[in-house]
Short mmCIF file of C-alpha atoms in Angstrom, two decimals:
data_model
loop_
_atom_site.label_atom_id
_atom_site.label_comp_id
_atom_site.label_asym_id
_atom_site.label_seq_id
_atom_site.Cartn_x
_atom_site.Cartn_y
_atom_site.Cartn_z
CA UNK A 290 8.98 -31.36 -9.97
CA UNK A 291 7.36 -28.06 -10.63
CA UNK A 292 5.91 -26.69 -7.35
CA UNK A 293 2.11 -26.65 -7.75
CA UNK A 294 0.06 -22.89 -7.86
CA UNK A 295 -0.72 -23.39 -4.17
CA UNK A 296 2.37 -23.98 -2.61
CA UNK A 297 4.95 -21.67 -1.77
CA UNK A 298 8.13 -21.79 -4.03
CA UNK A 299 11.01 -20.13 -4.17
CA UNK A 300 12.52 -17.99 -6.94
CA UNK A 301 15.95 -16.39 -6.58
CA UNK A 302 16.66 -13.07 -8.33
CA UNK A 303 17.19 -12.69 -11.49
CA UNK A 304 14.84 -16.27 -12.38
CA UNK A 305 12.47 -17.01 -13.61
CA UNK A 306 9.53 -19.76 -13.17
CA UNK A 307 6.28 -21.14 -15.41
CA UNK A 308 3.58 -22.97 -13.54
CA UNK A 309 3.16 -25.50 -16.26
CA UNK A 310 -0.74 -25.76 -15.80
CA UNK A 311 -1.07 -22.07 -15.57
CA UNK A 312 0.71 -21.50 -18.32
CA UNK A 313 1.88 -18.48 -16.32
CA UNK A 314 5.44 -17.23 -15.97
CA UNK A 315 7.13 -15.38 -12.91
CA UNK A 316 10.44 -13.51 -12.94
CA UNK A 317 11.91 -11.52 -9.77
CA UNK A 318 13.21 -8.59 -11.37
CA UNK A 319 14.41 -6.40 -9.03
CA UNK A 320 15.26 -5.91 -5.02
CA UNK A 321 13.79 -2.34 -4.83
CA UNK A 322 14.85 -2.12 -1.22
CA UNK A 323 15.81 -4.21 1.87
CA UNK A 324 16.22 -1.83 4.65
CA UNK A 325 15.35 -4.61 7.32
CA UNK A 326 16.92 -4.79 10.75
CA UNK A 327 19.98 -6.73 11.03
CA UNK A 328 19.64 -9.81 13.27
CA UNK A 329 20.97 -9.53 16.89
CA UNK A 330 20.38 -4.81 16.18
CA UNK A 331 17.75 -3.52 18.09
CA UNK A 332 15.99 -1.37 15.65
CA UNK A 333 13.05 1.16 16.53
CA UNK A 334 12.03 0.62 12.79
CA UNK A 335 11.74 -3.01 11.78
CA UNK A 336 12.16 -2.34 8.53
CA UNK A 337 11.39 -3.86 4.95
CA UNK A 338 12.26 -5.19 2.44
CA UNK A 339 10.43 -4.55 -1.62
CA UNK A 340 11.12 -6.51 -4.79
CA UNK A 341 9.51 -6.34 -8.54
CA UNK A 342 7.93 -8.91 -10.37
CA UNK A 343 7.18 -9.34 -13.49
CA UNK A 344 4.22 -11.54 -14.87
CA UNK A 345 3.39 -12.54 -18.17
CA UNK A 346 0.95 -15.32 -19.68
CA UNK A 347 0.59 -16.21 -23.58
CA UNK A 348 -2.02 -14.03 -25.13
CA UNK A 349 -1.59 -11.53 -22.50
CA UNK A 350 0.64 -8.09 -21.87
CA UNK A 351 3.29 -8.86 -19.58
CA UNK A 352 3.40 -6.86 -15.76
CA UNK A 353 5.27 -5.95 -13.33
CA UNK A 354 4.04 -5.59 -9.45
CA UNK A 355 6.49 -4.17 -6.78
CA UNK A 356 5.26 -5.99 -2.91
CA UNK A 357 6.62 -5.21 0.42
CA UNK A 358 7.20 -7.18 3.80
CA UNK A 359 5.90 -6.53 5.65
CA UNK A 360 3.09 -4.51 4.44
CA UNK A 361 1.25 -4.18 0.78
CA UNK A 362 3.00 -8.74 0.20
CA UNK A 363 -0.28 -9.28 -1.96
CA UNK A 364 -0.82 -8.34 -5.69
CA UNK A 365 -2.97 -9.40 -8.32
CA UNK A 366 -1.98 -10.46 -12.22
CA UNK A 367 -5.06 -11.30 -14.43
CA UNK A 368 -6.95 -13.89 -12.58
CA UNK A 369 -3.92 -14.89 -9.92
CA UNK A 370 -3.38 -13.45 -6.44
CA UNK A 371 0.72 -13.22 -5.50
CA UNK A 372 1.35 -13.08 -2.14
CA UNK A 373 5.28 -12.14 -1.26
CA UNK A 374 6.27 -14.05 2.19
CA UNK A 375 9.69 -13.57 2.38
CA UNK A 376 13.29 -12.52 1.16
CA UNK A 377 16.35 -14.30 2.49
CA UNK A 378 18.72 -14.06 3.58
CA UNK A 379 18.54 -11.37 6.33
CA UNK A 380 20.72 -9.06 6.52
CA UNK A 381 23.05 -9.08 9.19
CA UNK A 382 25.88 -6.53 10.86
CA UNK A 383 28.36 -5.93 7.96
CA UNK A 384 26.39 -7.91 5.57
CA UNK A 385 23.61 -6.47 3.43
CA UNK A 386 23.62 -9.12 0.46
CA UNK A 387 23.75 -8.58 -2.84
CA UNK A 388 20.78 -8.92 -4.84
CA UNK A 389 22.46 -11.44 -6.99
CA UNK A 390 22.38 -13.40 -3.21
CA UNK A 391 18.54 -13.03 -2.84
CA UNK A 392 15.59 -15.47 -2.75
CA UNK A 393 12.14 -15.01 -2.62
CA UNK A 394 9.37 -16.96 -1.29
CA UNK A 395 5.65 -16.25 -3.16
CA UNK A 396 2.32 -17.92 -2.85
CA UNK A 397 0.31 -18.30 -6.29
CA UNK A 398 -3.47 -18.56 -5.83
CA UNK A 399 -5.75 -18.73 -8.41
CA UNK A 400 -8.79 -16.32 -8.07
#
């Protein structure tokens, strides 16, 4: 089934997703950047890793939010808070996927 508003779901780029009861509609639009460590580099600078949303709801202008991990993961679309809490897969040494490769896990909460 459709995952409920207060579970975590996953949405792979490029999809899209309605929360039936919501009536509310999520696409991943974009990976802005993933400039995360590989696995097994040491890295002075962890890294991160942004995407864009984009939000819409009948009788209501569709958004778009761009949310980082770590950092600014939670946004806010009418009376919803997104959090973003992750992106696989991880890069890794001679691998930075494609975005076409990505999946994204969000949290919907109603406010």
């Amino acid at each position: 089934g459709q995952p409920g508003p207060r579970e975590g779901f996953e949405l792979a780029y490029g999809q899209q997703i309605t929360i039936p009861e919501e009536g509310l509609t999520l696409a991943f639009k974009e990976v802005n950047e993933d400039s995360r460590c590989p696995s097994g580099v040491q890295c002075i600078w962890a890294g991160q890793a942004t995407i864009t949303l984009n939000f819409s709801k009948s009788g209501s202008p569709s958004e778009s939010r761009v949310v980082t991990i770590p950092g600014s993961n939670t946004t806010s679309y009418l009376n919803y808070n997104i959090s973003f809490l992750k992106l696989a897969p991880y890069p890794s040494i001679g691998h930075q996927p494609s975005p076409a490769e990505y999946v994204a896990t969000l949290v919907v909460r109603k406010q």
